[in-house]
């Protein structure tokens, strides 16, 4: 099993995993927001945290769609639920899509994502695009 698969699917730290496969189309960014909202609500986040998650998912999806891909038709949003956090990983089979945010051009978006989420990996050394987590205030 590859490191990425072990990290995303194989470690016992996480319980439920929900994968959403998205086309590179702006019309479907709202689907990612609704899905993120539903998952965040289901696992017990308060309304403010749910809004934070929706905003950040929308920011990342919009940027992924803007960048696009020559070889891939879709990208994935992987929601990982543990006892401590909701981790959201964005992945694509087109590995040329890595650092989608540029510090100089996308400073506002980066600031928003970092302010609203507890952990953010913008340009990870792993085989995915971006990872962000929101910690539960109380364990569920």
PDB file of C-alpha atoms in Angstrom:
ATOM      1  CA  UNK A   1       0.000   0.000   0.000  1.00  0.00           C
ATOM      2  CA  UNK A   2       1.424   3.412  -0.921  1.00  0.00           C
ATOM      3  CA  UNK A   3       2.208   6.036   1.703  1.00  0.00           C
ATOM      4  CA  UNK A   4      -0.710   8.180   0.510  1.00  0.00           C
ATOM      5  CA  UNK A   5      -3.200   5.312   0.641  1.00  0.00           C
ATOM      6  CA  UNK A   6      -1.975   4.354   4.104  1.00  0.00           C
ATOM      7  CA  UNK A   7      -2.267   7.954   5.202  1.00  0.00           C
ATOM      8  CA  UNK A   8      -5.702   8.495   3.699  1.00  0.00           C
ATOM      9  CA  UNK A   9      -7.271   5.071   4.227  1.00  0.00           C
ATOM     10  CA  UNK A  10      -5.136   2.769   6.317  1.00  0.00           C
ATOM     11  CA  UNK A  11      -4.286   4.270   9.660  1.00  0.00           C
ATOM     12  CA  UNK A  12      -6.570   3.479  12.558  1.00  0.00           C
ATOM     13  CA  UNK A  13      -6.475   7.051  13.879  1.00  0.00           C
ATOM     14  CA  UNK A  14      -9.436   7.904  11.668  1.00  0.00           C
ATOM     15  CA  UNK A  15     -12.858   6.323  11.724  1.00  0.00           C
ATOM     16  CA  UNK A  16     -15.225   7.214   8.933  1.00  0.00           C
ATOM     17  CA  UNK A  17     -14.002   8.338   5.522  1.00  0.00           C
ATOM     18  CA  UNK A  18     -16.197  10.079   2.962  1.00  0.00           C
ATOM     19  CA  UNK A  19     -14.839  10.651  -0.554  1.00  0.00           C
ATOM     20  CA  UNK A  20     -16.411  13.131  -2.921  1.00  0.00           C
ATOM     21  CA  UNK A  21     -15.349  13.018  -6.578  1.00  0.00           C
ATOM     22  CA  UNK A  22     -15.744  16.425  -8.217  1.00  0.00           C
ATOM     23  CA  UNK A  23     -15.514  17.557 -11.855  1.00  0.00           C
ATOM     24  CA  UNK A  24     -13.378  20.587 -12.709  1.00  0.00           C
ATOM     25  CA  UNK A  25     -16.495  22.743 -13.105  1.00  0.00           C
ATOM     26  CA  UNK A  26     -17.381  25.845 -11.101  1.00  0.00           C
ATOM     27  CA  UNK A  27     -21.067  24.871 -11.168  1.00  0.00           C
ATOM     28  CA  UNK A  28     -20.324  22.010  -8.765  1.00  0.00           C
ATOM     29  CA  UNK A  29     -18.444  23.971  -6.072  1.00  0.00           C
ATOM     30  CA  UNK A  30     -21.784  24.446  -4.293  1.00  0.00           C
ATOM     31  CA  UNK A  31     -22.100  20.644  -4.055  1.00  0.00           C
ATOM     32  CA  UNK A  32     -18.811  20.515  -2.152  1.00  0.00           C
ATOM     33  CA  UNK A  33     -20.058  23.243   0.210  1.00  0.00           C
ATOM     34  CA  UNK A  34     -23.304  21.380   0.885  1.00  0.00           C
ATOM     35  CA  UNK A  35     -21.485  18.103   1.450  1.00  0.00           C
ATOM     36  CA  UNK A  36     -18.969  19.719   3.807  1.00  0.00           C
ATOM     37  CA  UNK A  37     -21.821  21.380   5.687  1.00  0.00           C
ATOM     38  CA  UNK A  38     -23.722  18.113   6.045  1.00  0.00           C
ATOM     39  CA  UNK A  39     -20.689  16.197   7.275  1.00  0.00           C
ATOM     40  CA  UNK A  40     -19.633  18.944   9.702  1.00  0.00           C
ATOM     41  CA  UNK A  41     -23.159  19.148  11.078  1.00  0.00           C
ATOM     42  CA  UNK A  42     -23.440  15.378  11.414  1.00  0.00           C
ATOM     43  CA  UNK A  43     -20.236  15.076  13.447  1.00  0.00           C
ATOM     44  CA  UNK A  44     -21.309  17.820  15.840  1.00  0.00           C
ATOM     45  CA  UNK A  45     -19.673  21.099  14.876  1.00  0.00           C
ATOM     46  CA  UNK A  46     -21.472  24.282  15.915  1.00  0.00           C
ATOM     47  CA  UNK A  47     -22.930  26.612  13.291  1.00  0.00           C
ATOM     48  CA  UNK A  48     -19.890  28.943  13.277  1.00  0.00           C
ATOM     49  CA  UNK A  49     -17.480  26.064  12.691  1.00  0.00           C
ATOM     50  CA  UNK A  50     -19.742  24.668   9.966  1.00  0.00           C
ATOM     51  CA  UNK A  51     -19.645  28.047   8.206  1.00  0.00           C
ATOM     52  CA  UNK A  52     -15.838  28.141   8.543  1.00  0.00           C
ATOM     53  CA  UNK A  53     -15.566  24.708   6.944  1.00  0.00           C
ATOM     54  CA  UNK A  54     -17.945  25.649   4.112  1.00  0.00           C
ATOM     55  CA  UNK A  55     -16.003  28.828   3.323  1.00  0.00           C
ATOM     56  CA  UNK A  56     -12.625  27.089   3.260  1.00  0.00           C
ATOM     57  CA  UNK A  57     -13.850  24.149   1.175  1.00  0.00           C
ATOM     58  CA  UNK A  58     -15.343  26.620  -1.290  1.00  0.00           C
ATOM     59  CA  UNK A  59     -12.076  28.615  -1.468  1.00  0.00           C
ATOM     60  CA  UNK A  60     -10.006  25.514  -2.165  1.00  0.00           C
ATOM     61  CA  UNK A  61     -12.444  24.029  -4.690  1.00  0.00           C
ATOM     62  CA  UNK A  62     -12.705  27.320  -6.565  1.00  0.00           C
ATOM     63  CA  UNK A  63      -8.918  27.508  -6.806  1.00  0.00           C
ATOM     64  CA  UNK A  64      -8.623  23.880  -7.961  1.00  0.00           C
ATOM     65  CA  UNK A  65     -11.255  24.508 -10.652  1.00  0.00           C
ATOM     66  CA  UNK A  66      -9.471  27.708 -11.694  1.00  0.00           C
ATOM     67  CA  UNK A  67      -6.148  25.843 -12.058  1.00  0.00           C
ATOM     68  CA  UNK A  68      -7.793  22.948 -13.890  1.00  0.00           C
ATOM     69  CA  UNK A  69      -6.042  19.860 -15.204  1.00  0.00           C
ATOM     70  CA  UNK A  70      -4.889  18.744 -18.614  1.00  0.00           C
ATOM     71  CA  UNK A  71      -4.948  15.027 -17.799  1.00  0.00           C
ATOM     72  CA  UNK A  72      -7.558  14.545 -15.044  1.00  0.00           C
ATOM     73  CA  UNK A  73     -11.321  14.895 -15.367  1.00  0.00           C
ATOM     74  CA  UNK A  74     -11.970  15.163 -11.646  1.00  0.00           C
ATOM     75  CA  UNK A  75     -10.452  15.750  -8.223  1.00  0.00           C
ATOM     76  CA  UNK A  76     -11.332  14.270  -4.838  1.00  0.00           C
ATOM     77  CA  UNK A  77     -12.281  15.733  -1.509  1.00  0.00           C
ATOM     78  CA  UNK A  78     -11.642  13.222   1.260  1.00  0.00           C
ATOM     79  CA  UNK A  79     -13.295  13.873   4.619  1.00  0.00           C
ATOM     80  CA  UNK A  80     -11.591  11.948   7.468  1.00  0.00           C
ATOM     81  CA  UNK A  81     -13.306  11.846  10.849  1.00  0.00           C
ATOM     82  CA  UNK A  82     -11.370  11.037  14.016  1.00  0.00           C
ATOM     83  CA  UNK A  83     -12.201  11.559  17.669  1.00  0.00           C
ATOM     84  CA  UNK A  84     -10.233  14.817  17.634  1.00  0.00           C
ATOM     85  CA  UNK A  85     -10.832  16.400  14.251  1.00  0.00           C
ATOM     86  CA  UNK A  86     -12.373  16.533  10.817  1.00  0.00           C
ATOM     87  CA  UNK A  87      -9.558  16.399   8.276  1.00  0.00           C
ATOM     88  CA  UNK A  88     -10.261  17.414   4.694  1.00  0.00           C
ATOM     89  CA  UNK A  89      -7.790  16.357   2.010  1.00  0.00           C
ATOM     90  CA  UNK A  90      -7.943  17.499  -1.602  1.00  0.00           C
ATOM     91  CA  UNK A  91      -6.394  15.090  -4.088  1.00  0.00           C
ATOM     92  CA  UNK A  92      -6.102  14.628  -7.842  1.00  0.00           C
ATOM     93  CA  UNK A  93      -4.600  11.946 -10.049  1.00  0.00           C
ATOM     94  CA  UNK A  94      -2.856  14.758 -11.972  1.00  0.00           C
ATOM     95  CA  UNK A  95       0.202  15.143  -9.750  1.00  0.00           C
ATOM     96  CA  UNK A  96       1.233  18.345 -11.534  1.00  0.00           C
ATOM     97  CA  UNK A  97      -1.467  20.048  -9.447  1.00  0.00           C
ATOM     98  CA  UNK A  98       0.422  20.553  -6.187  1.00  0.00           C
ATOM     99  CA  UNK A  99       0.832  24.109  -4.887  1.00  0.00           C
ATOM    100  CA  UNK A 100      -2.387  25.697  -6.054  1.00  0.00           C
ATOM    101  CA  UNK A 101      -2.044  28.800  -3.886  1.00  0.00           C
ATOM    102  CA  UNK A 102       0.707  31.352  -4.489  1.00  0.00           C
ATOM    103  CA  UNK A 103       1.696  33.434  -1.439  1.00  0.00           C
ATOM    104  CA  UNK A 104       1.926  36.666  -3.460  1.00  0.00           C
ATOM    105  CA  UNK A 105      -1.173  36.241  -5.642  1.00  0.00           C
ATOM    106  CA  UNK A 106      -3.469  34.423  -3.225  1.00  0.00           C
ATOM    107  CA  UNK A 107      -2.584  36.052   0.085  1.00  0.00           C
ATOM    108  CA  UNK A 108      -6.187  36.834   1.009  1.00  0.00           C
ATOM    109  CA  UNK A 109      -7.421  33.300   0.305  1.00  0.00           C
ATOM    110  CA  UNK A 110      -4.520  31.805   2.247  1.00  0.00           C
ATOM    111  CA  UNK A 111      -5.203  34.122   5.194  1.00  0.00           C
ATOM    112  CA  UNK A 112      -8.887  33.169   5.206  1.00  0.00           C
ATOM    113  CA  UNK A 113      -8.141  29.442   5.143  1.00  0.00           C
ATOM    114  CA  UNK A 114      -5.503  29.694   7.889  1.00  0.00           C
ATOM    115  CA  UNK A 115      -7.763  31.852  10.070  1.00  0.00           C
ATOM    116  CA  UNK A 116     -10.780  29.554   9.792  1.00  0.00           C
ATOM    117  CA  UNK A 117      -9.122  26.126  10.060  1.00  0.00           C
ATOM    118  CA  UNK A 118      -6.951  24.771  12.870  1.00  0.00           C
ATOM    119  CA  UNK A 119      -4.303  23.031  10.719  1.00  0.00           C
ATOM    120  CA  UNK A 120      -3.481  23.750   7.087  1.00  0.00           C
ATOM    121  CA  UNK A 121      -0.911  22.152   4.760  1.00  0.00           C
ATOM    122  CA  UNK A 122      -0.854  24.286   1.616  1.00  0.00           C
ATOM    123  CA  UNK A 123       1.975  22.608  -0.284  1.00  0.00           C
ATOM    124  CA  UNK A 124       2.492  19.253   1.377  1.00  0.00           C
ATOM    125  CA  UNK A 125       5.377  16.970   0.473  1.00  0.00           C
ATOM    126  CA  UNK A 126       2.858  14.148   0.133  1.00  0.00           C
ATOM    127  CA  UNK A 127       0.923  13.162  -2.965  1.00  0.00           C
ATOM    128  CA  UNK A 128      -2.085  15.373  -2.399  1.00  0.00           C
ATOM    129  CA  UNK A 129      -2.941  19.000  -3.145  1.00  0.00           C
ATOM    130  CA  UNK A 130      -3.879  20.387   0.256  1.00  0.00           C
ATOM    131  CA  UNK A 131      -4.939  19.238   3.710  1.00  0.00           C
ATOM    132  CA  UNK A 132      -6.811  21.128   6.405  1.00  0.00           C
ATOM    133  CA  UNK A 133      -8.328  20.164   9.735  1.00  0.00           C
ATOM    134  CA  UNK A 134     -10.859  21.510  12.186  1.00  0.00           C
ATOM    135  CA  UNK A 135     -10.552  20.243  15.755  1.00  0.00           C
ATOM    136  CA  UNK A 136     -13.612  19.356  17.790  1.00  0.00           C
ATOM    137  CA  UNK A 137     -14.053  21.582  20.835  1.00  0.00           C
ATOM    138  CA  UNK A 138     -15.444  18.584  22.687  1.00  0.00           C
ATOM    139  CA  UNK A 139     -14.993  14.946  21.786  1.00  0.00           C
ATOM    140  CA  UNK A 140     -18.080  13.268  20.387  1.00  0.00           C
TER     141      UNK A 140
END
